[in-house]
Tab-separated table of C-alpha atoms and ligand atoms in Angstrom:
chain	number	residue	atom	x	y	z
A	1198	MET	CA	69.711	-4.658	0.169
A	1199	LYS	CA	69.517	-0.855	0.021
A	1200	SER	CA	67.591	1.001	2.686
A	1201	ILE	CA	66.802	4.460	4.019
A	1202	THR	CA	65.075	5.682	7.171
A	1203	ILE	CA	62.816	8.702	6.768
A	1204	LYS	CA	61.516	10.845	9.627
A	1205	ALA	CA	57.758	10.877	9.052
A	1206	TYR	CA	56.692	14.078	10.829
A	1207	ALA	CA	53.332	14.723	12.474
A	1208	LYS	CA	51.454	17.872	11.487
A	1209	ILE	CA	49.206	20.304	13.263
A	1210	ASN	CA	46.780	22.750	11.669
A	1211	LEU	CA	47.491	26.405	12.396
A	1212	PHE	CA	44.283	27.201	10.526
A	1213	LEU	CA	41.446	24.923	9.466
A	1214	ALA	CA	38.080	26.059	8.163
A	1215	VAL	CA	35.482	24.072	6.269
A	1216	THR	CA	34.341	26.529	3.629
A	1217	GLY	CA	31.753	24.541	1.724
A	1218	ARG	CA	30.190	21.234	0.889
A	1219	GLU	CA	30.352	20.189	-2.750
A	1220	THR	CA	27.502	18.361	-4.473
A	1221	ASN	CA	29.646	15.175	-4.490
A	1222	GLY	CA	29.665	15.215	-0.667
A	1223	TYR	CA	33.298	16.342	-0.365
A	1224	HIS	CA	34.057	19.332	1.828
A	1225	ALA	CA	36.105	22.300	0.672
A	1226	VAL	CA	38.619	23.437	3.275
A	1227	GLU	CA	41.144	26.185	3.836
A	1228	THR	CA	44.018	25.067	5.978
A	1229	VAL	CA	47.539	25.986	7.000
A	1230	MET	CA	49.482	22.903	7.990
A	1231	GLN	CA	52.691	22.964	9.971
A	1232	ALA	CA	55.030	20.058	10.731
A	1233	VAL	CA	56.285	19.362	14.253
A	1234	ASP	CA	59.322	17.346	15.337
A	1235	LEU	CA	57.320	14.375	16.637
A	1236	TYR	CA	57.955	11.658	14.054
A	1237	ASP	CA	57.689	7.990	13.180
A	1238	PRO	CA	61.017	6.615	11.915
A	1239	VAL	CA	59.986	4.756	8.744
A	1240	MET	CA	62.524	2.316	7.299
A	1241	VAL	CA	62.160	1.710	3.566
A	1242	ALA	CA	64.273	-1.004	1.948
A	1243	ILE	CA	64.527	-2.731	-1.407
A	1244	ASP	CA	65.917	-6.261	-1.298
A	1245	GLU	CA	67.138	-6.852	-4.827
A	1246	ASP	CA	68.269	-10.410	-4.077
A	1247	GLU	CA	64.697	-11.334	-3.253
A	1248	PRO	CA	63.141	-12.993	-6.311
A	1249	LEU	CA	59.544	-12.058	-5.443
A	1250	LEU	CA	59.135	-9.069	-7.752
A	1251	GLY	CA	56.614	-6.601	-6.397
A	1252	HIS	CA	56.270	-8.200	-2.969
A	1253	ILE	CA	55.670	-5.707	-0.125
A	1254	SER	CA	56.269	-6.639	3.504
A	1255	LEU	CA	55.471	-4.291	6.398
A	1256	THR	CA	56.175	-4.514	10.112
A	1257	CYS	CA	55.167	-2.024	12.780
A	1258	SER	CA	56.170	-1.529	16.412
A	1259	ASP	CA	52.502	-0.993	17.393
A	1260	PRO	CA	50.443	-4.205	17.233
A	1261	ALA	CA	47.246	-2.098	16.979
A	1262	LEU	CA	48.118	-1.241	13.373
A	1263	ALA	CA	47.390	-3.543	10.452
A	1264	CYS	CA	50.478	-4.548	8.465
A	1265	ASP	CA	48.716	-5.279	5.176
A	1266	GLU	CA	46.883	-3.256	2.525
A	1267	LYS	CA	44.788	-1.655	5.294
A	1268	ASN	CA	47.899	0.279	6.308
A	1269	LEU	CA	48.313	3.492	4.312
A	1270	ALA	CA	52.094	2.968	4.188
A	1271	TRP	CA	51.584	-0.409	2.472
A	1272	ARG	CA	49.161	1.234	0.023
A	1273	ALA	CA	51.745	3.948	-0.688
A	1274	ALA	CA	54.295	1.317	-1.739
A	1275	ALA	CA	51.716	-0.358	-3.997
A	1276	ALA	CA	50.779	3.028	-5.505
A	1277	PHE	CA	54.458	3.859	-6.164
A	1278	GLU	CA	54.833	0.557	-8.009
A	1279	THR	CA	51.996	1.422	-10.393
A	1280	LEU	CA	54.216	4.251	-11.722
A	1281	HIS	CA	57.654	2.759	-11.170
A	1282	PRO	CA	57.838	-1.027	-10.714
A	1283	VAL	CA	60.518	-1.974	-8.189
A	1284	THR	CA	62.840	-4.874	-8.895
A	1285	GLY	CA	62.999	-6.950	-5.728
A	1286	CYS	CA	61.103	-7.036	-2.484
A	1287	ILE	CA	59.990	-3.838	-0.694
A	1288	ARG	CA	60.452	-4.048	3.070
A	1289	LEU	CA	58.930	-1.400	5.341
A	1290	HIS	CA	59.113	-0.901	9.095
A	1291	ILE	CA	57.214	1.781	11.025
A	1292	GLU	CA	58.353	2.693	14.519
A	1293	LYS	CA	55.023	4.150	15.635
A	1294	ARG	CA	55.377	7.199	17.906
A	1295	ILE	CA	52.646	9.519	16.599
A	1296	PRO	CA	49.328	8.797	18.345
A	1297	ILE	CA	46.976	6.914	16.032
A	1298	ALA	CA	43.771	8.645	14.870
A	1299	GLY	CA	44.794	11.840	16.658
A	1300	GLY	CA	44.281	14.457	13.943
A	1301	LEU	CA	48.074	14.562	13.490
A	1302	ALA	CA	48.186	12.907	10.048
A	1303	GLY	CA	50.003	9.852	11.418
A	1304	GLY	CA	48.959	7.484	8.641
A	1305	SER	CA	49.408	10.117	5.941
A	1306	THR	CA	52.961	10.923	7.020
A	1307	ASP	CA	53.971	7.246	7.084
A	1308	ALA	CA	52.586	6.898	3.555
A	1309	ALA	CA	54.455	10.019	2.467
A	1310	ALA	CA	57.689	8.668	3.968
A	1311	VAL	CA	57.293	5.469	1.940
A	1312	LEU	CA	56.832	7.484	-1.285
A	1313	VAL	CA	59.826	9.715	-0.518
A	1314	GLY	CA	61.945	6.726	0.566
A	1315	LEU	CA	61.162	4.559	-2.467
A	1316	ASN	CA	61.658	7.478	-4.839
A	1317	THR	CA	65.070	8.177	-3.279
A	1318	LEU	CA	66.168	4.525	-3.364
A	1319	CYS	CA	65.097	4.229	-7.020
A	1320	GLY	CA	67.116	7.304	-8.101
A	1321	GLU	CA	64.218	9.785	-8.130
A	1322	PRO	CA	62.226	8.537	-11.143
A	1323	LEU	CA	59.309	10.758	-10.062
A	1324	ASP	CA	59.758	14.532	-9.959
A	1325	ARG	CA	58.144	16.602	-7.183
A	1326	PRO	CA	54.835	17.296	-9.068
A	1327	ALA	CA	54.452	13.602	-9.965
A	1328	LEU	CA	55.131	12.562	-6.381
A	1329	LEU	CA	52.567	15.080	-5.072
A	1330	THR	CA	49.947	13.928	-7.592
A	1331	LEU	CA	50.527	10.315	-6.553
A	1332	ALA	CA	50.357	11.334	-2.879
A	1333	ALA	CA	46.961	12.994	-3.418
A	1334	THR	CA	45.515	9.657	-4.589
A	1335	LEU	CA	46.257	8.244	-1.120
A	1336	GLY	CA	44.618	10.980	0.971
A	1337	ALA	CA	44.127	14.722	1.334
A	1338	ASP	CA	46.949	15.187	3.868
A	1339	VAL	CA	49.535	13.011	2.093
A	1340	PRO	CA	50.856	15.696	-0.336
A	1341	PHE	CA	51.637	18.045	2.553
A	1342	CYS	CA	53.354	15.191	4.372
A	1343	VAL	CA	55.522	14.524	1.283
A	1344	LEU	CA	56.627	18.155	1.483
A	1345	ALA	CA	57.223	17.968	5.238
A	1346	ASP	CA	59.081	14.645	5.055
A	1347	SER	CA	61.356	16.247	2.450
A	1348	GLY	CA	62.056	19.523	4.276
A	1349	SER	CA	59.229	22.024	3.527
A	1350	TYR	CA	57.511	22.399	6.863
A	1351	ALA	CA	54.426	24.572	6.262
A	1352	ALA	CA	51.866	24.960	3.496
A	1353	LEU	CA	48.523	26.496	2.656
A	1354	GLY	CA	45.993	23.953	1.373
A	1355	LEU	CA	42.844	25.007	-0.471
A	1356	HIS	CA	39.822	23.247	-2.026
A	1357	TYR	CA	40.124	19.587	-0.925
A	1358	GLY	CA	43.647	20.367	0.258
A	1359	GLU	CA	45.182	19.495	-3.109
A	1360	GLN	CA	45.791	23.132	-4.125
A	1361	MET	CA	48.927	23.706	-2.112
A	1362	GLU	CA	51.369	26.540	-1.675
A	1363	VAL	CA	54.523	26.039	0.376
A	1364	LEU	CA	54.808	28.724	3.083
A	1365	PRO	CA	57.626	29.758	5.401
A	1366	PRO	CA	56.957	27.914	8.678
A	1367	LEU	CA	55.898	29.711	11.844
A	1368	GLN	CA	59.064	31.027	13.509
A	1369	ALA	CA	58.580	30.167	17.170
A	1370	GLU	CA	60.763	28.254	19.610
A	1371	ASP	CA	57.778	27.315	21.793
A	1372	THR	CA	57.508	24.010	23.595
A	1373	LEU	CA	54.415	22.278	22.196
A	1374	LEU	CA	52.322	19.849	24.201
A	1375	LEU	CA	50.205	17.490	22.107
A	1376	VAL	CA	47.586	16.142	24.493
A	1377	SER	CA	45.532	13.049	23.879
A	1378	VAL	CA	42.814	12.236	26.413
A	1379	GLY	CA	41.431	9.075	24.827
A	1380	GLU	CA	38.143	10.510	23.572
A	1381	PRO	CA	38.031	9.204	19.999
A	1382	VAL	CA	36.697	11.349	17.145
A	1383	SER	CA	35.782	9.869	13.778
A	1384	THR	CA	36.642	12.298	10.988
A	1385	PRO	CA	33.397	11.636	9.004
A	1386	TRP	CA	31.384	12.273	12.192
A	1387	ALA	CA	33.264	15.545	12.766
A	1388	TYR	CA	32.453	16.716	9.211
A	1389	GLY	CA	28.822	15.732	9.850
A	1390	GLU	CA	28.802	17.936	12.956
A	1391	ILE	CA	30.236	20.817	10.906
A	1392	ASP	CA	27.394	20.368	8.377
A	1393	ARG	CA	24.805	20.214	11.160
A	1394	GLN	CA	26.090	23.071	13.293
A	1395	ASN	CA	27.502	25.326	10.557
A	1396	PRO	CA	29.921	27.199	12.872
A	1397	ASP	CA	30.575	30.865	12.196
A	1398	SER	CA	33.117	31.339	9.444
A	1399	PRO	CA	36.331	33.047	10.629
A	1400	GLY	CA	36.885	34.740	7.298
A	1401	CYS	CA	39.565	32.977	5.363
A	1402	SER	CA	43.126	31.746	5.512
A	1403	ALA	CA	44.450	34.710	3.494
A	1404	ASP	CA	45.511	36.713	6.565
A	1405	ILE	CA	47.540	33.987	8.258
A	1406	ALA	CA	49.050	32.894	4.934
A	1407	ALA	CA	50.111	36.493	4.234
A	1408	ALA	CA	51.590	36.819	7.728
A	1409	LEU	CA	53.662	33.654	7.267
A	1410	ARG	CA	54.729	34.687	3.746
A	1411	SER	CA	56.122	37.927	5.147
A	1412	ALA	CA	57.831	36.115	8.064
A	1413	SER	CA	55.760	38.021	10.637
A	1414	PRO	CA	56.705	37.389	14.263
A	1415	ALA	CA	54.806	34.723	16.195
A	1416	GLU	CA	52.999	37.432	18.217
A	1417	THR	CA	51.344	38.592	14.983
A	1418	VAL	CA	50.494	35.100	13.743
A	1419	LEU	CA	49.197	33.443	16.923
A	1420	PRO	CA	45.957	35.499	17.189
A	1421	MET	CA	45.096	34.217	13.685
A	1422	LEU	CA	45.119	30.525	14.685
A	1423	TYR	CA	41.713	28.962	14.074
A	1424	ASN	CA	40.144	25.511	13.897
A	1425	GLY	CA	36.444	25.353	12.970
A	1426	PHE	CA	36.233	21.785	14.257
A	1427	GLU	CA	36.687	22.980	17.858
A	1428	GLU	CA	33.217	24.498	17.975
A	1429	ALA	CA	31.693	21.380	16.406
A	1430	VAL	CA	33.618	18.678	18.285
A	1431	LEU	CA	34.668	19.935	21.722
A	1432	PRO	CA	31.178	20.330	23.281
A	1433	SER	CA	30.865	16.525	23.168
A	1434	ARG	CA	34.522	15.871	24.142
A	1435	PRO	CA	34.672	17.420	27.640
A	1436	ARG	CA	38.091	16.046	28.602
A	1437	ALA	CA	39.752	17.413	25.458
A	1438	ALA	CA	37.969	20.743	26.020
A	1439	ALA	CA	39.171	20.787	29.634
A	1440	ALA	CA	42.775	20.013	28.607
A	1441	LEU	CA	42.671	22.883	26.119
A	1442	ALA	CA	41.269	25.290	28.714
A	1443	PHE	CA	43.808	24.067	31.297
A	1444	MET	CA	46.754	24.837	29.019
A	1445	LYS	CA	45.404	28.316	28.254
A	1446	THR	CA	45.290	29.129	31.971
A	1447	HIS	CA	48.634	27.479	32.799
A	1448	GLY	CA	51.108	29.283	30.580
A	1449	ALA	CA	50.188	28.446	26.972
A	1450	ARG	CA	50.149	31.537	24.762
A	1451	ALA	CA	47.982	29.635	22.264
A	1452	ALA	CA	46.027	26.383	22.398
A	1453	MET	CA	43.919	24.669	19.770
A	1454	MET	CA	42.687	21.349	18.496
A	1455	SER	CA	44.586	19.701	15.648
A	1456	GLY	CA	42.621	18.580	12.586
A	1457	SER	CA	39.256	17.080	13.450
A	1458	GLY	CA	40.677	16.149	16.848
A	1459	PRO	CA	40.765	14.860	19.407
A	1460	THR	CA	44.418	15.898	20.059
A	1461	VAL	CA	44.710	19.389	21.536
A	1462	VAL	CA	47.904	21.425	21.248
A	1463	GLY	CA	49.327	23.997	23.653
A	1464	MET	CA	52.134	26.396	22.708
A	1465	PHE	CA	54.276	27.434	25.665
A	1466	PRO	CA	56.845	30.167	24.962
A	1467	ALA	CA	60.484	29.251	25.497
A	1468	VAL	CA	62.312	31.550	27.890
A	1469	ASN	CA	65.704	32.778	26.632
A	1470	GLY	CA	65.834	29.802	24.287
A	1471	THR	CA	65.293	27.206	27.012
A	1472	PRO	CA	62.199	24.983	27.063
A	1473	SER	CA	59.318	26.296	29.091
A	1474	ASP	CA	59.017	25.196	32.752
A	1475	ALA	CA	55.304	25.968	32.532
A	1476	ALA	CA	55.012	23.347	29.772
A	1477	ALA	CA	56.739	20.723	31.921
A	1478	ARG	CA	54.431	21.507	34.849
A	1479	ALA	CA	51.312	21.449	32.663
A	1480	ALA	CA	52.397	18.151	31.093
A	1481	ALA	CA	52.886	16.583	34.528
A	1482	MET	CA	49.449	17.766	35.695
A	1483	LEU	CA	47.713	16.532	32.547
A	1484	GLU	CA	49.419	13.147	32.831
A	1485	LEU	CA	48.244	12.875	36.445
A	1486	GLU	CA	44.715	13.328	35.055
A	1487	GLY	CA	45.334	10.367	32.725
A	1488	ALA	CA	46.183	12.202	29.489
A	1489	ARG	CA	49.001	11.136	27.171
A	1490	VAL	CA	51.252	14.099	26.493
A	1491	TYR	CA	53.789	14.375	23.681
A	1492	THR	CA	56.301	17.228	23.942
A	1493	CYS	CA	57.675	18.631	20.694
A	1494	ARG	CA	58.504	21.805	18.747
A	1495	LEU	CA	57.588	23.394	15.447
A	1496	LEU	CA	59.895	22.539	12.578
A	1497	HIS	CA	61.369	25.544	10.823
B	90	ATP	P1	44.385	12.771	9.697
B	90	ATP	O1	44.912	13.858	10.592
B	90	ATP	O2	45.146	12.644	8.380
B	90	ATP	O3	42.896	12.794	9.517
B	90	ATP	P2	44.737	11.047	11.925
B	90	ATP	O4	46.040	11.518	12.453
B	90	ATP	O5	43.515	11.545	12.608
B	90	ATP	O6	44.677	11.366	10.390
B	90	ATP	P3	45.747	8.391	11.630
B	90	ATP	O7	46.746	8.234	12.731
B	90	ATP	O8	46.254	8.589	10.259
B	90	ATP	O9	44.694	9.506	11.989
B	90	ATP	O10	44.751	7.115	11.699
B	90	ATP	C1	43.503	7.118	11.029
B	90	ATP	C2	43.167	5.688	10.665
B	90	ATP	O11	44.082	5.240	9.686
B	90	ATP	C3	43.237	4.732	11.847
B	90	ATP	O12	42.007	4.086	11.930
B	90	ATP	C4	44.337	3.772	11.488
B	90	ATP	O13	44.025	2.448	11.829
B	90	ATP	C5	44.483	3.897	9.975
B	90	ATP	N1	45.883	3.748	9.517
B	90	ATP	C6	46.273	3.136	8.407
B	90	ATP	N2	47.609	3.175	8.284
B	90	ATP	C7	48.088	3.841	9.330
B	90	ATP	C8	49.392	4.214	9.767
B	90	ATP	N3	50.499	3.895	9.075
B	90	ATP	N4	49.511	4.929	10.899
B	90	ATP	C9	48.384	5.299	11.589
B	90	ATP	N5	47.136	4.953	11.234
B	90	ATP	C10	46.971	4.234	10.125
């Protein structure tokens, strides 16, 4: 049996604006995605001694997740096999650490890890463009996650997210708190709220993309952070809104929602390269209030 374990990284959105609704119902977006060092270890193995050609078996540490074709990682393995049939049995295991349905691309990054892992184990039959095209068939965030799971940690995504440009990641040593308060948000509902409320457009992603391209310091980039879903979602998610406000007044130099929520992210500056005490204090306070807090850093 040959196997590989891929770190399937979570992502946050440094910028996310819905810029239009197409006649087919899809929404056009402009987004800058950035990977963080919170990850699911995803084990991908091919058991060549197993006679059941094409069989996929998946296990997961979190019993809340389906381990069949409902799991995006399982579907990724099946999609890979449509382009490159695998001789033997594909075995997958997800050690689930990224909060589920948190706006952190947890399912997408597991799927991406399966594509990257299978492609590696099979001797790279798919080149990068082919892998990204296959990833896009699984979901809008999966191509970025393929990049992140293979070492490119930031990208600009346009249109439905499929027009992607790799960017230099944000250079900041901040301690990040990813805060989940247990107020679920369904992504289709969040897009519906955007349609209904039509929040003010912030302009476009060009400024932040240009700042990252020219390796501008974090102080220049942070004022450009934007998530249009905040205005649409947070008024009906008071605990997430309160967590965001709390971090802003307790040492975070930036705080925002990730994706369509409900996870909110605080960025606490490191002091002389050491993790922020303010972040540790804020995390403790938020946990006392019943939030789940994940501490991580930007990947760069
Ligand atoms: P995104 O940011 O890409 O919109 P998300 O982070 O909000 O996604 P996920 O954690 O991907 O949300 O979960 C969304 C749904 O996908 C959940 O209902 C979950 O059951 C399902 N799902 C399928 N496969 C997975 C997986 N491997 N990990 C997490 N969720 C999965």
